[in-house]
Amino acid sequence: MMLSVLLLGILVVLLYYSLSGRSKRRAIPSPSGFPLIGNLHQLSLTPHRSLCKLSKKHGPIMLLHLGRIQTVVVSSAELAHEFMRIHDQCFASRPRMKASKFLLYDSKDLAFAPYGEYWRQLKKLSITQLLSAKMVQSFARLREREVAQLVQSISSIASDGGVFSLSEVFNWFTSGMVCKAVLNYSISDEKKKLLAEMIHVNTVYFVKAFAEDYFPSLRWMDVLLGLEGKLKRHHKKWDAVLDAMIEEHISSSEERGSKGISFLDVLLDVQKKDFSSVIHLTKEHIKAILLVMIAAGTDSSFALLDWTMVELVRNPNLMRKAQEEIREIAQGEATVREEHLSKMHYLKAVIKESLRLHPPLPLLLPRECIQDCQINGYVIPKKTRVLINVWAIGRDPESWESPEEFKPERFLDCPTDYNGNNFKYLPFGAGRRMCPGIQFATHTIELTLANLLCFFDWKLPDGLKIEDMDMTECGGLSCYRKQSLELMPRFRA
């Protein structure tokens, strides 16, 4: 009898703690979905917009069931701070994805490599050598030469008084600029255009709905539908291009002599020195790192240049204000140089505002939870994917006054920067997985825009009004404007 009472008492205590423990576990708000596919049908071709719309109904943190994959979506500055600062290490890894497996040599790059010692050593290499402040500054003259050539090309178009696609020019210009820094030699216009096209295809593959990414046992469907074959062929194309780049770089190294150092020089030097026992770089590692540097550098620079010019054309008074500042500072100069940029406060505000409205990655690259973690009373299980919607955070009326308006003035005399310290403004992410190429990108963008606004006046083609400009976005990892930006430049001597 006594034993029965004792066992009953233990059972009651265990039941009490079990139920009280459950009550403390809050269920993450989740939209209702369909059997098997879950919430996959609720993602549009512009997922940052569809997820923002869902968050307005279900809140700044919500759980989606994307096939078999649990995904938490974060859409507020406060919660982004929890995930990327307070619990950053818990969410520092990347999920295994089909595109990174095939295109990036099984995720041997910095952006998609899983969190671990290899990734830490690669991050250290990027910060101390590849993308250090000293390395970025060493490319100052290169950037100035490339931008001067761009101005010369556009001035010849302006002399004809014709209309041209500035988007197309930005496309080959950014791929050429990044390749020059990566390789230390110029590539042909034909190769610039080829690379730009291949990079755009990449952005589609990284958001493409491969069956294996959402239903790991259904890889056969990707094979049957020909999706895996297309991905392999695209990888083969990249592999041939990267092999040719490395071979040409090595064969021409003696001829170039000491004409500066490139990103590829650093990687090849590390390969020879065996940087550490953990990060012995094979040719595959180097190709994966190069591909991401070229693709990410080109993609983000193109998107930012294009969107910024679109917003300035739509706001001619703001364009004039930026031009007046730039022309006053660079008065009498044949070109705007990098030493002028520190005084161009309004230009910097224009770029910051463009990044707020149009971050290059509206959804930061997905993170994966390393271990069970509790945030705001919600338990996030191990292996859960996390998407940070920086597009939604940048347009949150709780953080920004008139969030849909393009107002560079909001960044004047304001300490907000790109460095991931203000979680209402995260164009390059934050925490361990923050983009390491910020300095290189911003130097390039500022110098390019300063010269284009200094030496040209810009107008829409005859008959086209500002309100006729289509702001529809393309679907993909990066957020482009669907319509090409066509303008008439007028050169100012």
PDB file of C-alpha atoms in Angstrom, residues 329-458:
ATOM      1  CA  ILE A 329      33.803  69.311 -53.617  1.00  0.00           C
ATOM      2  CA  ALA A 330      35.327  68.131 -56.927  1.00  0.00           C
ATOM      3  CA  GLN A 331      35.288  71.572 -58.565  1.00  0.00           C
ATOM      4  CA  GLY A 332      38.033  71.966 -61.170  1.00  0.00           C
ATOM      5  CA  GLU A 333      39.036  68.290 -60.991  1.00  0.00           C
ATOM      6  CA  ALA A 334      39.157  66.045 -64.049  1.00  0.00           C
ATOM      7  CA  THR A 335      37.755  63.173 -61.973  1.00  0.00           C
ATOM      8  CA  VAL A 336      36.340  62.502 -58.520  1.00  0.00           C
ATOM      9  CA  ARG A 337      38.969  60.665 -56.487  1.00  0.00           C
ATOM     10  CA  GLU A 338      38.617  58.542 -53.373  1.00  0.00           C
ATOM     11  CA  GLU A 339      40.076  61.249 -51.124  1.00  0.00           C
ATOM     12  CA  HIS A 340      37.078  63.452 -52.023  1.00  0.00           C
ATOM     13  CA  LEU A 341      34.516  60.930 -50.775  1.00  0.00           C
ATOM     14  CA  SER A 342      34.902  61.551 -47.032  1.00  0.00           C
ATOM     15  CA  LYS A 343      33.377  65.034 -47.496  1.00  0.00           C
ATOM     16  CA  MET A 344      30.366  63.834 -49.498  1.00  0.00           C
ATOM     17  CA  HIS A 345      27.920  63.367 -46.633  1.00  0.00           C
ATOM     18  CA  TYR A 346      24.753  63.668 -48.692  1.00  0.00           C
ATOM     19  CA  LEU A 347      25.960  61.091 -51.231  1.00  0.00           C
ATOM     20  CA  LYS A 348      26.650  58.665 -48.372  1.00  0.00           C
ATOM     21  CA  ALA A 349      23.136  59.319 -47.032  1.00  0.00           C
ATOM     22  CA  VAL A 350      21.665  58.609 -50.487  1.00  0.00           C
ATOM     23  CA  ILE A 351      23.450  55.241 -50.622  1.00  0.00           C
ATOM     24  CA  LYS A 352      22.376  54.328 -47.081  1.00  0.00           C
ATOM     25  CA  GLU A 353      18.755  55.146 -47.895  1.00  0.00           C
ATOM     26  CA  SER A 354      18.953  53.079 -51.079  1.00  0.00           C
ATOM     27  CA  LEU A 355      20.262  50.134 -49.043  1.00  0.00           C
ATOM     28  CA  ARG A 356      17.434  50.539 -46.526  1.00  0.00           C
ATOM     29  CA  LEU A 357      14.756  50.252 -49.211  1.00  0.00           C
ATOM     30  CA  HIS A 358      16.597  47.849 -51.509  1.00  0.00           C
ATOM     31  CA  PRO A 359      19.057  45.629 -49.586  1.00  0.00           C
ATOM     32  CA  PRO A 360      21.037  43.433 -52.040  1.00  0.00           C
ATOM     33  CA  LEU A 361      19.817  40.338 -50.153  1.00  0.00           C
ATOM     34  CA  PRO A 362      16.282  41.131 -48.954  1.00  0.00           C
ATOM     35  CA  LEU A 363      16.343  37.807 -47.091  1.00  0.00           C
ATOM     36  CA  LEU A 364      19.751  37.202 -45.537  1.00  0.00           C
ATOM     37  CA  LEU A 365      21.282  33.840 -46.407  1.00  0.00           C
ATOM     38  CA  PRO A 366      19.522  31.162 -44.315  1.00  0.00           C
ATOM     39  CA  ARG A 367      21.016  30.243 -40.969  1.00  0.00           C
ATOM     40  CA  GLU A 368      20.684  26.903 -39.203  1.00  0.00           C
ATOM     41  CA  CYS A 369      20.298  26.329 -35.475  1.00  0.00           C
ATOM     42  CA  ILE A 370      23.258  24.363 -34.062  1.00  0.00           C
ATOM     43  CA  GLN A 371      21.501  23.374 -30.819  1.00  0.00           C
ATOM     44  CA  ASP A 372      18.129  23.883 -29.129  1.00  0.00           C
ATOM     45  CA  CYS A 373      17.831  27.551 -28.180  1.00  0.00           C
ATOM     46  CA  GLN A 374      15.195  29.575 -26.323  1.00  0.00           C
ATOM     47  CA  ILE A 375      14.331  33.074 -27.555  1.00  0.00           C
ATOM     48  CA  ASN A 376      11.560  35.215 -26.049  1.00  0.00           C
ATOM     49  CA  GLY A 377      10.029  32.098 -24.515  1.00  0.00           C
ATOM     50  CA  TYR A 378      10.036  30.220 -27.831  1.00  0.00           C
ATOM     51  CA  VAL A 379      12.138  27.063 -28.129  1.00  0.00           C
ATOM     52  CA  ILE A 380      13.935  26.870 -31.482  1.00  0.00           C
ATOM     53  CA  PRO A 381      14.891  23.211 -32.077  1.00  0.00           C
ATOM     54  CA  LYS A 382      18.253  22.144 -33.457  1.00  0.00           C
ATOM     55  CA  LYS A 383      18.431  22.079 -37.281  1.00  0.00           C
ATOM     56  CA  THR A 384      15.673  24.705 -37.644  1.00  0.00           C
ATOM     57  CA  ARG A 385      16.366  27.150 -40.480  1.00  0.00           C
ATOM     58  CA  VAL A 386      16.153  30.886 -39.818  1.00  0.00           C
ATOM     59  CA  LEU A 387      15.423  33.628 -42.353  1.00  0.00           C
ATOM     60  CA  ILE A 388      16.006  37.280 -41.403  1.00  0.00           C
ATOM     61  CA  ASN A 389      13.805  39.531 -43.551  1.00  0.00           C
ATOM     62  CA  VAL A 390      15.959  42.677 -43.669  1.00  0.00           C
ATOM     63  CA  TRP A 391      13.717  44.081 -46.414  1.00  0.00           C
ATOM     64  CA  ALA A 392      10.777  44.044 -43.962  1.00  0.00           C
ATOM     65  CA  ILE A 393      12.916  45.379 -41.089  1.00  0.00           C
ATOM     66  CA  GLY A 394      14.082  48.289 -43.269  1.00  0.00           C
ATOM     67  CA  ARG A 395      10.451  49.235 -43.974  1.00  0.00           C
ATOM     68  CA  ASP A 396       9.066  48.675 -40.473  1.00  0.00           C
ATOM     69  CA  PRO A 397       6.960  51.700 -39.391  1.00  0.00           C
ATOM     70  CA  GLU A 398       7.904  50.901 -35.770  1.00  0.00           C
ATOM     71  CA  SER A 399      11.513  51.816 -36.626  1.00  0.00           C
ATOM     72  CA  TRP A 400      11.221  54.292 -39.510  1.00  0.00           C
ATOM     73  CA  GLU A 401       9.142  57.387 -40.138  1.00  0.00           C
ATOM     74  CA  SER A 402       7.454  57.284 -43.579  1.00  0.00           C
ATOM     75  CA  PRO A 403       9.237  53.983 -44.312  1.00  0.00           C
ATOM     76  CA  GLU A 404       8.137  53.717 -47.962  1.00  0.00           C
ATOM     77  CA  GLU A 405       9.548  57.144 -48.889  1.00  0.00           C
ATOM     78  CA  PHE A 406      13.057  57.696 -50.250  1.00  0.00           C
ATOM     79  CA  LYS A 407      14.441  60.255 -47.749  1.00  0.00           C
ATOM     80  CA  PRO A 408      18.268  60.376 -47.550  1.00  0.00           C
ATOM     81  CA  GLU A 409      17.993  63.195 -44.986  1.00  0.00           C
ATOM     82  CA  ARG A 410      17.108  60.605 -42.324  1.00  0.00           C
ATOM     83  CA  PHE A 411      20.766  59.499 -42.395  1.00  0.00           C
ATOM     84  CA  LEU A 412      22.336  62.961 -42.124  1.00  0.00           C
ATOM     85  CA  ASP A 413      23.945  63.593 -38.723  1.00  0.00           C
ATOM     86  CA  CYS A 414      22.917  60.057 -37.808  1.00  0.00           C
ATOM     87  CA  PRO A 415      25.339  57.456 -36.393  1.00  0.00           C
ATOM     88  CA  THR A 416      23.638  54.555 -38.231  1.00  0.00           C
ATOM     89  CA  ASP A 417      26.187  52.639 -40.310  1.00  0.00           C
ATOM     90  CA  TYR A 418      26.510  49.370 -42.231  1.00  0.00           C
ATOM     91  CA  ASN A 419      28.399  47.526 -39.523  1.00  0.00           C
ATOM     92  CA  GLY A 420      25.568  45.490 -38.018  1.00  0.00           C
ATOM     93  CA  ASN A 421      25.353  47.414 -34.735  1.00  0.00           C
ATOM     94  CA  ASN A 422      21.911  48.930 -35.362  1.00  0.00           C
ATOM     95  CA  PHE A 423      19.466  46.086 -35.891  1.00  0.00           C
ATOM     96  CA  LYS A 424      16.831  48.186 -37.601  1.00  0.00           C
ATOM     97  CA  TYR A 425      19.341  48.651 -40.449  1.00  0.00           C
ATOM     98  CA  LEU A 426      21.031  45.444 -41.644  1.00  0.00           C
ATOM     99  CA  PRO A 427      21.807  45.667 -45.384  1.00  0.00           C
ATOM    100  CA  PHE A 428      24.932  43.524 -44.930  1.00  0.00           C
ATOM    101  CA  GLY A 429      23.713  41.392 -42.030  1.00  0.00           C
ATOM    102  CA  ALA A 430      25.248  41.200 -38.550  1.00  0.00           C
ATOM    103  CA  GLY A 431      27.172  38.896 -36.250  1.00  0.00           C
ATOM    104  CA  ARG A 432      29.546  36.124 -37.250  1.00  0.00           C
ATOM    105  CA  ARG A 433      27.933  35.681 -40.660  1.00  0.00           C
ATOM    106  CA  MET A 434      28.026  39.353 -41.604  1.00  0.00           C
ATOM    107  CA  CYS A 435      29.265  40.119 -45.129  1.00  0.00           C
ATOM    108  CA  PRO A 436      33.063  40.697 -44.955  1.00  0.00           C
ATOM    109  CA  GLY A 437      33.145  42.677 -48.228  1.00  0.00           C
ATOM    110  CA  ILE A 438      31.427  45.860 -46.982  1.00  0.00           C
ATOM    111  CA  GLN A 439      34.416  48.162 -47.377  1.00  0.00           C
ATOM    112  CA  PHE A 440      35.222  47.006 -50.906  1.00  0.00           C
ATOM    113  CA  ALA A 441      31.578  47.347 -51.990  1.00  0.00           C
ATOM    114  CA  THR A 442      30.942  50.782 -50.462  1.00  0.00           C
ATOM    115  CA  HIS A 443      34.204  52.260 -51.802  1.00  0.00           C
ATOM    116  CA  THR A 444      33.272  51.088 -55.306  1.00  0.00           C
ATOM    117  CA  ILE A 445      29.665  52.328 -55.123  1.00  0.00           C
ATOM    118  CA  GLU A 446      30.523  55.756 -53.702  1.00  0.00           C
ATOM    119  CA  LEU A 447      33.253  56.421 -56.267  1.00  0.00           C
ATOM    120  CA  THR A 448      31.130  55.261 -59.211  1.00  0.00           C
ATOM    121  CA  LEU A 449      28.037  57.279 -58.275  1.00  0.00           C
ATOM    122  CA  ALA A 450      30.085  60.373 -57.416  1.00  0.00           C
ATOM    123  CA  ASN A 451      31.603  60.424 -60.908  1.00  0.00           C
ATOM    124  CA  LEU A 452      28.342  59.667 -62.737  1.00  0.00           C
ATOM    125  CA  LEU A 453      26.518  62.433 -60.857  1.00  0.00           C
ATOM    126  CA  CYS A 454      29.402  64.888 -61.154  1.00  0.00           C
ATOM    127  CA  PHE A 455      29.979  64.708 -64.901  1.00  0.00           C
ATOM    128  CA  PHE A 456      26.513  63.906 -66.261  1.00  0.00           C
ATOM    129  CA  ASP A 457      22.975  65.166 -66.049  1.00  0.00           C
ATOM    130  CA  TRP A 458      20.429  62.376 -66.393  1.00  0.00           C
TER     131      TRP A 458
END
